[in-house]
Coordinates of C-alpha atoms in Angstrom, one line a residue:
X1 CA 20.0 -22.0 10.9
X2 CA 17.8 -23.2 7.8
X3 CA 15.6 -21.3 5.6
X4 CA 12.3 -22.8 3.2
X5 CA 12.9 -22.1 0.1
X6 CA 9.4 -22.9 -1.8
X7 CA 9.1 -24.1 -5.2
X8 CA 6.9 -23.8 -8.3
X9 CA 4.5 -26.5 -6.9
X10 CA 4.3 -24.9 -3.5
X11 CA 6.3 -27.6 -2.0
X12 CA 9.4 -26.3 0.5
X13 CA 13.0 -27.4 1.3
X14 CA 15.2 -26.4 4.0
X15 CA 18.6 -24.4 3.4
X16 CA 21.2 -23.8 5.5
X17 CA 21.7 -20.0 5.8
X18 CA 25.5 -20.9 5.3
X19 CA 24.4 -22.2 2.0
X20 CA 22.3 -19.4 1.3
X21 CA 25.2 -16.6 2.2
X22 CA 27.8 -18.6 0.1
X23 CA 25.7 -18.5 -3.2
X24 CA 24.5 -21.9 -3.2
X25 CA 21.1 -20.9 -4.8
X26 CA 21.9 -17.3 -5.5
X27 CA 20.0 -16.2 -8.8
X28 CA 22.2 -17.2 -11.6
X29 CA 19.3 -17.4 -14.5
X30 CA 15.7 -18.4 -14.5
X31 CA 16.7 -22.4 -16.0
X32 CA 19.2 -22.7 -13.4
X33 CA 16.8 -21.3 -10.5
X34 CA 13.8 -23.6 -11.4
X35 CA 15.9 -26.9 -11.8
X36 CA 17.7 -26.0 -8.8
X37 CA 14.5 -25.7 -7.1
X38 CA 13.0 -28.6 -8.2
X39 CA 16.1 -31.6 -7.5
X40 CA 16.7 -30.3 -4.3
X41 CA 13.0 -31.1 -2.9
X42 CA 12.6 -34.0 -5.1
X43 CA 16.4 -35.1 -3.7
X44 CA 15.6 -34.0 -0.1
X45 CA 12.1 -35.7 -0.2
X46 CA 10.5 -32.5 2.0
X47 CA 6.8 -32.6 2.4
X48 CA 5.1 -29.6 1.3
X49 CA 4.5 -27.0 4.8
X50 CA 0.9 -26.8 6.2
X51 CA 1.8 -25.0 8.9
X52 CA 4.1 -21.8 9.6
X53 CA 6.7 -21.4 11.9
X54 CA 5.0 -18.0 12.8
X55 CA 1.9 -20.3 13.5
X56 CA 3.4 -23.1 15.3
X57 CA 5.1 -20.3 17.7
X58 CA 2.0 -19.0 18.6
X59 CA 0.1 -22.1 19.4
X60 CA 2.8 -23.2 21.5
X61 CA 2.8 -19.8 23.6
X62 CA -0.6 -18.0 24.9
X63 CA 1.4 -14.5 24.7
X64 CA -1.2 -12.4 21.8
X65 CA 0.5 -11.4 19.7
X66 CA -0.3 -7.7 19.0
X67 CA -1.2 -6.5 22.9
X68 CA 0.1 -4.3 25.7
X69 CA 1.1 -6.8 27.4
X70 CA 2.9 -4.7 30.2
X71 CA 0.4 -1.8 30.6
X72 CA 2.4 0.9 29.7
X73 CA 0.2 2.3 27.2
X74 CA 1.9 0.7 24.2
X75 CA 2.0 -2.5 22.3
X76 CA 3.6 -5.3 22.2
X77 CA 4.4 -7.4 19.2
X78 CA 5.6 -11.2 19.2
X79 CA 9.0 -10.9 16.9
X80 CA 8.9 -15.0 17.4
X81 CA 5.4 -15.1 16.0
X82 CA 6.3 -13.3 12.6
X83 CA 7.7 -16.1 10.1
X84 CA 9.5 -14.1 7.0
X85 CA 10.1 -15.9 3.4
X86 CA 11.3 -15.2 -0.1
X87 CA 11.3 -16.8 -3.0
X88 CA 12.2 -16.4 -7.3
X89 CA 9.6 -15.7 -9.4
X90 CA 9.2 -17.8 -11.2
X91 CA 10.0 -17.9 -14.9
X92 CA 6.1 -19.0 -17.0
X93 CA 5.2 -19.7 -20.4
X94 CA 2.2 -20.7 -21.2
X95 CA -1.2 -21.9 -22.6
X96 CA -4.3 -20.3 -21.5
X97 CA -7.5 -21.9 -22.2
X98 CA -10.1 -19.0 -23.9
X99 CA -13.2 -19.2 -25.3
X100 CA -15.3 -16.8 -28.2
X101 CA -18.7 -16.1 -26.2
X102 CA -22.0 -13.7 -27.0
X103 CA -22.7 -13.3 -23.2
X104 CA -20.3 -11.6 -20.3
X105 CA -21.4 -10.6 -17.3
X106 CA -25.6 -10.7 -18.1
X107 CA -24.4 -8.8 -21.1
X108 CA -25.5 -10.6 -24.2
X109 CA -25.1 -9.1 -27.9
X110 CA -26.3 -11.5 -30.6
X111 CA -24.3 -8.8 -33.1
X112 CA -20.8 -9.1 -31.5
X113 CA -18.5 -10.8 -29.7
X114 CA -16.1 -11.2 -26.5
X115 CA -12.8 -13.2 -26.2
X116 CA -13.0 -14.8 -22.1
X117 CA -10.7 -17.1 -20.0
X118 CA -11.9 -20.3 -19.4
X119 CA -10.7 -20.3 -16.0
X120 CA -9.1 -18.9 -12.9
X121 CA -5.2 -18.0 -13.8
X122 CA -2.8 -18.6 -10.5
X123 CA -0.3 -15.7 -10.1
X124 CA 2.5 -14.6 -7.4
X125 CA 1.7 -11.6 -6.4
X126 CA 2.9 -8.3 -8.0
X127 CA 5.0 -10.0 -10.9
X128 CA 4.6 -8.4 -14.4
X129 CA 3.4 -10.5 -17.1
X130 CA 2.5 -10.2 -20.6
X131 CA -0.9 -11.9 -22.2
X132 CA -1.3 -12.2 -25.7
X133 CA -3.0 -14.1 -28.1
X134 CA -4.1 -14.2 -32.3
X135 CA -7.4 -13.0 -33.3
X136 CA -8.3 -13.4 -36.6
X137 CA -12.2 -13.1 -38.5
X138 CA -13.4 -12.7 -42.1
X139 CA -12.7 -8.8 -42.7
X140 CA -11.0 -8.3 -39.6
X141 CA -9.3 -4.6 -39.4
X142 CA -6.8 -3.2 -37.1
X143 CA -9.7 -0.8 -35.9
X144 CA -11.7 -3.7 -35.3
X145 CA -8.9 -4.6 -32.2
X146 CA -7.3 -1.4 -31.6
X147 CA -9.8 -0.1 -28.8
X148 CA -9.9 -3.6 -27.2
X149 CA -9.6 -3.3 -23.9
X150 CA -9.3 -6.4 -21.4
X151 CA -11.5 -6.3 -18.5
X152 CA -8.9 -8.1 -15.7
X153 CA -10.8 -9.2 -12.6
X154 CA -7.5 -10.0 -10.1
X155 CA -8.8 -12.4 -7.3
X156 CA -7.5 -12.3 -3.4
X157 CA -9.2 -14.7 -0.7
X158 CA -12.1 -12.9 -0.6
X159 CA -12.3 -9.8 -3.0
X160 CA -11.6 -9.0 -6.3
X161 CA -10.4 -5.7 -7.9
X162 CA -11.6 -4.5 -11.7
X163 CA -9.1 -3.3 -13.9
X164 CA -9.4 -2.2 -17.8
X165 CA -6.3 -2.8 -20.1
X166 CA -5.8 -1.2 -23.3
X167 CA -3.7 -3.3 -25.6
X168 CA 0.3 -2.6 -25.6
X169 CA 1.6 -4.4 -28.6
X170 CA -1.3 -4.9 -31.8
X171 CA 0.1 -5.9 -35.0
X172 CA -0.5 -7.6 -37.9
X173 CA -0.6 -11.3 -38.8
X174 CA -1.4 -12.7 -42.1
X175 CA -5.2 -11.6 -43.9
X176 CA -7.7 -10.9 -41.4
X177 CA -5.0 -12.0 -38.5
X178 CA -3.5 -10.3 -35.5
X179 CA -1.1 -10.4 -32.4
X180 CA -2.8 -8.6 -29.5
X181 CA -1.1 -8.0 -26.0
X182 CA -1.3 -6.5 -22.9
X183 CA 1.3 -5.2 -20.1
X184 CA 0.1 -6.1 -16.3
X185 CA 1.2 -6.2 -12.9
X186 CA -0.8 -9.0 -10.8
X187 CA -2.8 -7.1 -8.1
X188 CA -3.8 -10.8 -6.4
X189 CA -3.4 -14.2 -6.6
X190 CA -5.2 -15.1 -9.7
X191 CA -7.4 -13.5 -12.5
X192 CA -9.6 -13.9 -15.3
X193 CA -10.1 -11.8 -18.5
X194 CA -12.6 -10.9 -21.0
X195 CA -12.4 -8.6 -23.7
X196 CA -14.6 -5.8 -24.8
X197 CA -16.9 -6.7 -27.6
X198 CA -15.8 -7.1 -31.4
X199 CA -18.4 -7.0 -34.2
X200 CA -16.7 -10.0 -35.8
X201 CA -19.6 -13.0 -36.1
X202 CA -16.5 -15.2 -37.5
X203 CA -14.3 -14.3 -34.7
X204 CA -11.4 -17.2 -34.0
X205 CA -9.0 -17.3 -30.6
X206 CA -8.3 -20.6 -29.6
X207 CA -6.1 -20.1 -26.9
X208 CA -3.6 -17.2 -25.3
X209 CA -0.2 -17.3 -23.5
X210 CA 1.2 -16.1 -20.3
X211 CA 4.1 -14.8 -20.2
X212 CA 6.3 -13.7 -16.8
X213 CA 8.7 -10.3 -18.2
X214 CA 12.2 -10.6 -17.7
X215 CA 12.7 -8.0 -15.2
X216 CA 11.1 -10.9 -12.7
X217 CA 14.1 -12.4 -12.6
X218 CA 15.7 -9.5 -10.5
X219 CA 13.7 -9.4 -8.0
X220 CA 12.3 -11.4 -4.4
X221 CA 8.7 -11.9 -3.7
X222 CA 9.1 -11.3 -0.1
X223 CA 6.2 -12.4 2.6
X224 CA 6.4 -11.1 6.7
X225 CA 3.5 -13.3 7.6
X226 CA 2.9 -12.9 11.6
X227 CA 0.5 -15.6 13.3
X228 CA -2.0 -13.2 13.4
X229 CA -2.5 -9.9 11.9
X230 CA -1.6 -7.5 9.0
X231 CA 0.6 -9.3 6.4
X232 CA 3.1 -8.2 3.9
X233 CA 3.8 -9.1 0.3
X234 CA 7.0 -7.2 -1.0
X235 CA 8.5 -7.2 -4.5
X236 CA 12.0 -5.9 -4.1
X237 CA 15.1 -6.1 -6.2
X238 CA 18.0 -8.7 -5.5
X239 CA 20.9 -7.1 -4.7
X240 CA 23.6 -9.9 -3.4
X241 CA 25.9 -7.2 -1.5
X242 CA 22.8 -7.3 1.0
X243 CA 22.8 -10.4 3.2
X244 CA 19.1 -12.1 3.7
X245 CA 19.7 -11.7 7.4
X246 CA 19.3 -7.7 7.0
X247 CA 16.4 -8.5 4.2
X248 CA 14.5 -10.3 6.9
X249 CA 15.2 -7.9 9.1
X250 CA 14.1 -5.2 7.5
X251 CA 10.3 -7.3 6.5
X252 CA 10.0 -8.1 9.6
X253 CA 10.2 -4.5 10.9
X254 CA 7.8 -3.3 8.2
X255 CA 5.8 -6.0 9.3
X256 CA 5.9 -5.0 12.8
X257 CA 5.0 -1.4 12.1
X258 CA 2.3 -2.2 9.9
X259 CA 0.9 -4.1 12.8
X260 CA 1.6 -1.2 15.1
X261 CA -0.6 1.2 12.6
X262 CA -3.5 -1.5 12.3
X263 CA -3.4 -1.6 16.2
X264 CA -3.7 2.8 16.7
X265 CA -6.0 3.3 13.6
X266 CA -8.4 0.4 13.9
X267 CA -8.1 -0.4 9.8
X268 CA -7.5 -4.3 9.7
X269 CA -6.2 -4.4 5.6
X270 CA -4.9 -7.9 6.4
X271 CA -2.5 -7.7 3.5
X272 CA -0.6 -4.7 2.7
X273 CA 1.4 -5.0 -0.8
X274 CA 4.6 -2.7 -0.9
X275 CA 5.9 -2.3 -4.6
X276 CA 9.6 -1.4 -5.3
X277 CA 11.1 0.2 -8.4
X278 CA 7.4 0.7 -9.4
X279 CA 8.3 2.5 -12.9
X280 CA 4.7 4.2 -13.1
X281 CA 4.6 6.0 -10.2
X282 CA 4.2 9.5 -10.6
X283 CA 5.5 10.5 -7.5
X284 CA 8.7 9.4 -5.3
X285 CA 6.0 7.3 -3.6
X286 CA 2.4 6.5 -3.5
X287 CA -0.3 5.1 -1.3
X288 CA -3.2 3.7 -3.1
X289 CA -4.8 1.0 -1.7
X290 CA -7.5 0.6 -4.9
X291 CA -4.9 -1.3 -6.8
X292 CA -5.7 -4.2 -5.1
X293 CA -9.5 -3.4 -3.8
X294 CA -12.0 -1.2 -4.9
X295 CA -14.7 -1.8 -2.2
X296 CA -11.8 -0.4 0.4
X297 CA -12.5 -2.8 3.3
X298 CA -9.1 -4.6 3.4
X299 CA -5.9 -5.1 1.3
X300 CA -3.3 -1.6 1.0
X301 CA -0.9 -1.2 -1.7
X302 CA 2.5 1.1 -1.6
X303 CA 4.8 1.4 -4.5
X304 CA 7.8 3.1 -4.5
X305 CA 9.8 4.8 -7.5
X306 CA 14.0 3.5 -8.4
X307 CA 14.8 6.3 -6.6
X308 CA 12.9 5.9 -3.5
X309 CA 13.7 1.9 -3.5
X310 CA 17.2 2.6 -3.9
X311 CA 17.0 4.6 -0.5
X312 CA 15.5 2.2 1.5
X313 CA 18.5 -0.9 -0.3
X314 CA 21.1 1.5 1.1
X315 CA 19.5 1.2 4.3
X316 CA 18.7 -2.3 4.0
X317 CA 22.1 -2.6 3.6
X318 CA 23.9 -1.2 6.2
X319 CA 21.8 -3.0 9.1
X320 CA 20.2 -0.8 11.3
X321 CA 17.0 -0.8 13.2
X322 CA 15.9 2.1 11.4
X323 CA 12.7 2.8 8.8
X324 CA 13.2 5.5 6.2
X325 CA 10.5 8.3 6.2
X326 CA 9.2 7.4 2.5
X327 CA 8.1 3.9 3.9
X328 CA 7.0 5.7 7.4
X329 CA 4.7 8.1 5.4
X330 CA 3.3 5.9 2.6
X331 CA 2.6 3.2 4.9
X332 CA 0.8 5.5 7.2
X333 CA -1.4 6.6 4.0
X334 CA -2.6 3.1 3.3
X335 CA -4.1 2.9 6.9
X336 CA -6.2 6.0 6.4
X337 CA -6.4 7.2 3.0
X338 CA -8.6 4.6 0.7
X339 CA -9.9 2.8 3.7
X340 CA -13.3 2.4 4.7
X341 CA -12.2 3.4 8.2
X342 CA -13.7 6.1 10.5
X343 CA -10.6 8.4 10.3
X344 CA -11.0 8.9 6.6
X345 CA -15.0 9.3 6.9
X346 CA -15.4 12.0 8.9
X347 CA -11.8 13.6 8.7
X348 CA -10.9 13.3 6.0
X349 CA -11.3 14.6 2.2
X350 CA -10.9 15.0 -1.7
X351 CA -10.3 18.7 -3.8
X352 CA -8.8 20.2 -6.5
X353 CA -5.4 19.6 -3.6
X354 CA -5.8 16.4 -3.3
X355 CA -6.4 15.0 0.3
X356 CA -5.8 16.3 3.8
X357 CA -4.3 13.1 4.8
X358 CA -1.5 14.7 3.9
X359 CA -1.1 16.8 6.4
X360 CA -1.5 14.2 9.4
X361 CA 0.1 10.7 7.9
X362 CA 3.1 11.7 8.9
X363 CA 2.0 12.0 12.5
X364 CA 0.1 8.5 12.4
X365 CA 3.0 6.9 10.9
X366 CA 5.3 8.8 14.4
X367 CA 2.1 7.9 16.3
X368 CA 2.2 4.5 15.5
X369 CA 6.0 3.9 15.8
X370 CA 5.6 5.5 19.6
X371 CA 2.7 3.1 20.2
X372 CA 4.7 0.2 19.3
X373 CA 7.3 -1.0 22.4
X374 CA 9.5 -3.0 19.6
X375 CA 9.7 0.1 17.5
X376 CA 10.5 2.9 19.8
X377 CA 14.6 2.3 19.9
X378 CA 14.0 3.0 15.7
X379 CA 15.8 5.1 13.9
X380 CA 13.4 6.9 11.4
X381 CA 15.8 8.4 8.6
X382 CA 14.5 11.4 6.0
X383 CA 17.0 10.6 3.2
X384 CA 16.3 13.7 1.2
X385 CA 18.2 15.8 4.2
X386 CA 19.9 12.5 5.5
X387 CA 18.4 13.5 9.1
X388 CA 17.2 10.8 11.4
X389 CA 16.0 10.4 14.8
X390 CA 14.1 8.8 17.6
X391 CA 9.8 9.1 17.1
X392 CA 10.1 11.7 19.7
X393 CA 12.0 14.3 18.1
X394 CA 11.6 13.3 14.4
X395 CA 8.4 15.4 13.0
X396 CA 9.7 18.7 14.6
X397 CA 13.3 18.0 13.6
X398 CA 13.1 17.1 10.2
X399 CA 10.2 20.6 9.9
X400 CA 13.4 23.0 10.6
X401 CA 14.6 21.4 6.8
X402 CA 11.0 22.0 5.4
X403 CA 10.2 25.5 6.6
X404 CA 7.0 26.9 5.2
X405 CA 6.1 23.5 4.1
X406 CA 2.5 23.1 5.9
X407 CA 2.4 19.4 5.7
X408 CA 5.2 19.2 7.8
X409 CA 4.6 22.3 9.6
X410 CA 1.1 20.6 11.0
X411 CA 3.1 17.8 11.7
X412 CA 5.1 19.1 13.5
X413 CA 2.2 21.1 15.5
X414 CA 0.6 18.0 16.2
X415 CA 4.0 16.0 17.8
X416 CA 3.6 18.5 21.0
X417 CA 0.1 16.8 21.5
X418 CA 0.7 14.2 24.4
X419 CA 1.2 10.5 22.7
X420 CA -2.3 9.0 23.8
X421 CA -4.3 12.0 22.8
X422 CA -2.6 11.5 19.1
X423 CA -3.5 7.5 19.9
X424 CA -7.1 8.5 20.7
X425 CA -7.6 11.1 17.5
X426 CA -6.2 8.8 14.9
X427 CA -7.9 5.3 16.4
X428 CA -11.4 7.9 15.5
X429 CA -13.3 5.5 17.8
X430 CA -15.8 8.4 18.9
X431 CA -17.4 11.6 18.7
X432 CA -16.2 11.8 15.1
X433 CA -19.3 13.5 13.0
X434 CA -18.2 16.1 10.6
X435 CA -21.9 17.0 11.1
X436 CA -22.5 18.1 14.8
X437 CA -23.8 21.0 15.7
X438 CA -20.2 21.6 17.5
X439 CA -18.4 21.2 14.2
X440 CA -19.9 24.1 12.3
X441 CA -19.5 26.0 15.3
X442 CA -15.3 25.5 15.6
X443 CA -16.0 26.4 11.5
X444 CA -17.0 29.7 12.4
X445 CA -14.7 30.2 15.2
X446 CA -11.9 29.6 13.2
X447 CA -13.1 31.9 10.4
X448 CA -12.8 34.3 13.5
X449 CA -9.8 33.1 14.0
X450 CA -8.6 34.2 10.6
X451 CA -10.6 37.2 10.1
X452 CA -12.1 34.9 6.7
X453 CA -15.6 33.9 5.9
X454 CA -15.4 30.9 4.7
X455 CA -18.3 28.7 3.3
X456 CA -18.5 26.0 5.2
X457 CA -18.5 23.4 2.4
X458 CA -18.1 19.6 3.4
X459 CA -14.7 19.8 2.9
X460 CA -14.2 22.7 5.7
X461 CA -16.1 20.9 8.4
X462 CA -14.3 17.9 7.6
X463 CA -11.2 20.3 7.9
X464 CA -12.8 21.9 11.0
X465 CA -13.8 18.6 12.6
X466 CA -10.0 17.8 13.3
X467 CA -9.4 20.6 14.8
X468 CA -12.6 20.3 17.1
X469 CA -11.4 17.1 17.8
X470 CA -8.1 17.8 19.0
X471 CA -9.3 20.5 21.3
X472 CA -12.2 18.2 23.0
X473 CA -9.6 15.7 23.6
X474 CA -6.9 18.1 24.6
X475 CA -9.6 19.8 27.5
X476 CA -10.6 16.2 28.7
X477 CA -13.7 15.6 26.1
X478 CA -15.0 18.7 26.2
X479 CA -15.5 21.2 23.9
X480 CA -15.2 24.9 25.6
X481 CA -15.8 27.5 23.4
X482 CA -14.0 29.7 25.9
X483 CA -10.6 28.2 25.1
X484 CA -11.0 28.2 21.7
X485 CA -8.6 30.4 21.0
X486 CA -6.1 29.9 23.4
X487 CA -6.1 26.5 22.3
X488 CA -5.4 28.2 18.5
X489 CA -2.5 29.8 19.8
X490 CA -0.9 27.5 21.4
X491 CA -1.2 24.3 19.5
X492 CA -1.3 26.2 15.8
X493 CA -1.2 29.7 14.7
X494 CA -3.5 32.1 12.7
X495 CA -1.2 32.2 9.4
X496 CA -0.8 28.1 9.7
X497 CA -4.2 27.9 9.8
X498 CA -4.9 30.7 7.0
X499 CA -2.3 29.5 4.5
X500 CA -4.2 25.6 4.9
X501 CA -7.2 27.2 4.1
X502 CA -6.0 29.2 0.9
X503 CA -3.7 26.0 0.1
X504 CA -6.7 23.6 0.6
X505 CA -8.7 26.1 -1.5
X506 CA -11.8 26.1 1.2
X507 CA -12.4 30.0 0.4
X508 CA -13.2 28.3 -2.9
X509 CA -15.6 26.3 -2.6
X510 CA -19.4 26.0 -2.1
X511 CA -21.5 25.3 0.2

C-alpha cells in the first residue's frame, strides 16, 4: 500500500506504508524533513498529481457519492471516494516584498502613511507564523507604532475573511528605528497586509519576513477530501505511538460525518477547518465559523483546547469506530450556528446567554450520525463521564450524568422524536417563519403553559418557533391548538420549559 507524501513545491511521491510505519520519514527536525522531501521526488522522478484518488474513484463509478442509495431513509457515503493526506508543515523564512503607500482601500491621507504587501502571500492552512519587519522615520517614537494594528485579509478560493492584529513584540532599533511583529494563525490559503496609518512623511520599510513558529514542527496538516462534498483541513499533533492507518481513519470518519450533517441541515460550508491544541480557546471547545468567513455562506472552523485534543489522540489511538462527543457537538455547531442557513434564521438566536443552538446541536450532531448508514455502528464516547453508546441511546444516556443541565435535558427530550421528524426540523426546508401568525400564538400558549407573561421579544418567538415546529411536524403538519398541551406534556414539561425561559432570560427582555 503507498501513500503521497507532497512537498514544498506541491509536487508528490509515493511511500510505502511499510516505510511510513518503520520511521522512514517520521519527523526527526524541520532540515531533515524538507531535504528528505525534496531527493526523494527529485530521485523518484514523480510528476506532480492533478488528479485525486478520491476523484479518479468517482469518475470510474456512477454510485453519488452522498445519496440514499438503498431507500431506507438514510444516506449513503462512498468511503472509496474520500482520498485522505498529510503532510509537514513546512519550516519558512522569508522575504516579503512591502511597499510605503498614501492610499489603502480608497482611503487616501496626504498627512500619513500605510506599510502594504506587494502581493498575495501562499500559506498552509492553520499554521502559526510570525511577520515582522523594521520601521524607521525622522522622529519616529514608540507611540508612533504601538497602536499599529495589521489589517490581514486571509484569502480562500472564493472569499476572504478581515482580521485586525495588534503588534506582539515592538522594540527598539537604533534612532528613529524599530522591530514590529505580529502573532497569526493562517485562516486560508494566502493573505495580504496593510497597516493602519502612521503620521511619519519619512517613513522607510523596505521589506518584512515570514516566519513559520516552531510549534509547526509537531504537528500534521491533515486533508479528508471526498470527490464531492464538504472537505476537511485538520491541524493535529504528531504523536508516533498512533499509526497513520488509525489517523486516516479517524479523518475519514470526521469527514464522513461532516458530510452526513451537510446532507440533514442543508448548509454546504465546503471546507470545514478543525483546530487542535488551539491555546486561545476559551472554552474546552468552540464553534466559530467567522474565523475563516465573515459573510457566513461557506467555510466552518472548530478548535479544540490540549485538553479536549488530547481526548480525541487517546481515541485516535486505540482504533475504534467511534467519535468523541466534543467533536460530535462542535461539529454540529458549525453547521447551524454562524451559517447563513435557514435553521439559524428563523430558529435560532443571540442574548446576554449566548445562543439557543445550544440546546439542539447535540441532537443535530445524534440526528446526523443516525442519518448517515456508514455512521450508525459508531460509537459516540462523552469522555468527561467515559460513557459511550450507539446514536440511539446516546443523548438520553449521557443526560442521567448531567441532571438538571437543560442543554442536555432538551436533548434528551428531543431523541424521543421519531428520526425523520428530527431530519425534517433541522433540514428547516419549510414553514420556518419566526413571524406567523401561528408563532406568536404557541408564544402565548406556552406562557399559559407556564403560568408567565412573557414579552414576546424576537428572541421568544424564535424560541417559540421551535417548539411550534416540532408540534406541526409531530401531528402531520398541522398545528392544533387543541393538542397543545398534551403535546407539552409529553414531549417536555412545564419546569423544562420555565427554567429555559428564566435561563434564556426571555422574561427579560423587550418587546
Amino acid at each position: 500500500m503507498e501513500r503521497k507524501l507532497f512537498t514544498k513545491n506541491n509536487s508528490s511521491v509515493s511511500i510505502k506504508e511499510s516505510q511510513l510505519r518503520s520511521g522512514f520519514i517520521m519527523k526527526t527536525n524541520r532540515i531533515k524533513k524538507t531535504v528528505l522531501a525534496v531527493t526523494l521526488a527529485a530521485s523518484m522522478a514523480i510528476p506532480t498529481a492533478t488528479l485525486s484518488t478520491a476523484m479518479t474513484a468517482q469518475a470510474a463509478s456512477n454510485v453519488p457519492f452522498c445519496a440514499d442509495t438503498d431507500n431506507n431513509g438514510a444516506v449513503n457515503i462512498q468511503e472509496d471516494q474520500i482520498y485522505v493526506s498529510r503532510s509537514y508543515y513546512e519550516a519558512r523564512s522569508n522575504t516579503i516584498s512591502t511597499e510605503i503607500t498614501h492610499e489603502v482601500n480608497d482611503l487616501y491621507l496626504d498627512d500619513a502613511l500605510f506599510v502594504k504587501s506587494k502581493d498575495n502571500i501562499t500559506l498552509q492552512p492553520l499554521a502559526r507564523y510570525v511577520l515582522s519587519f523594521i520601521v524607521s522615520g525622522d522622529n519616529l517614537s514608540e507611540s508612533d507604532l504601538k497602536g499599529m494594528k495589521l489589517t490581514f485579509v486571509f484569502l480562500t478560493k472564493d472569499n476572504k475573511k478581515i482580521m485586525k492584529i495588534e503588534p506582539s513584540k515592538l522594540e527598539a532599533r537604533g534612532k528613529d528605528s524599530y522591530y514590529v511583529s505580529y502573532d497569526f494563525t493562517a485562516y486560508g490559503e494566502s493573505v495580504y497586509f496593510y497597516s493602519s496609518y502612521i503620521e511619519n512623511l519619512n517613513l522607510n520599510c523596505s521589506s518584512a519576513s515570514l516566519t513559520s513558529t516552531l510549534d509547526n514542527d509537531d504537528y500534521y496538516l491533515i486533508e479528508a477530501r471526498p470527490a464531492d462534498g464538504e472537505k476537511l483541513f485538520i491541524r493535529i499533533k504528531i504523536d508516533e505511538s498512533i499509526s497513520w492507518n488509525k489517523m486516516e481513519e479517524w479523518a475519514k470518519r470526521n469527514c464522513i460525518y461532516a458530510n452526513s450533517l451537510s446532507a440533514t441541515t442543508g448548509v454546504k460550508l465546503d471546507t470545514l477547518y478543525m483546530d487542535f491544541d488551539y491555546s486561545d480557546c476559551p472554552y474546552h471547545a468552540i464553534s466559530n465559523n467567522k474565523k475563516i468567513n465573515g459573510n457566513l455562506d461557506k467555510y466552518g472552523y472548530v478548535a479544540f483546547n490540549e485538553y479536549a485534543s488530547q481526548d480525541v489522540r487517546d481515541q485516535i489511538a486505540l482504533g475504534r469506530n467511534s467519535i468523541t462527543w466534543v467533536e460530535m457537538h462542535e461539529m454540529a455547531h458549525s453547521y447551524a450556528c454562524y451559517t447563513s442557513s435557514n435553521f439559524e434564521k428563523n430558529y435560532l438566536f443571540w442574548n446576554s446567554n449566548g445562543t439557543f443552538d445550544e440546546y439542539l446541536t447535540n441532537a443535530r450532531g445524534i440526528t446526523a450520525i443516525q442519518n448517515c448508514d456508514n455512521l450508525r455502528n459508531t460509537e459516540i464516547v462523552f469522555e468527561t463521564v467515559g460513557y459511550s453508546g450507539k446514536y440511539n441511546t446516546m443523548a438520553n444516556d449521557v443526560y442521567t450524568h448531567n441532571l438538571n443541565d437543560y442543554k442536555f435535558e432538551f436533548a434528551s427530550d428531543l431523541s424521543y422524536f421519531p428520526w425523520e421528524q428530527l431530519e425534517e426540523y433541522f433540514a428547516a426546508t419549510s414553514d420556518n417563519d419566526p413571524d406567523l401568525i401561528e408563532s406568536k400564538l404557541v408564544a402565548k400558549k406556552i406562557n399559559e403553559f407556564i403560568g408567565m407573561d412573557v414579552p414576546l421579544s424576537k428572541n421568544y418567538l424564535k424560541f417559540s418557533n421551535t417548539i411550534r415546529k416540532l408540534m406541526k411536524l409531530n401531528n402531520n403538519g398541522v398545528y392544533d391548538e387543541s393538542k397543545f398541551n398534551r403535546f407539552m406534556i409529553e414531549y417536555f414539561s412545564k419546569d423544562l420549559i420555565k427554567g429555559l425561559v428564566k435561563e434564556l432570560k426571555f422574561d427579560q427582555e423587550k418587546v
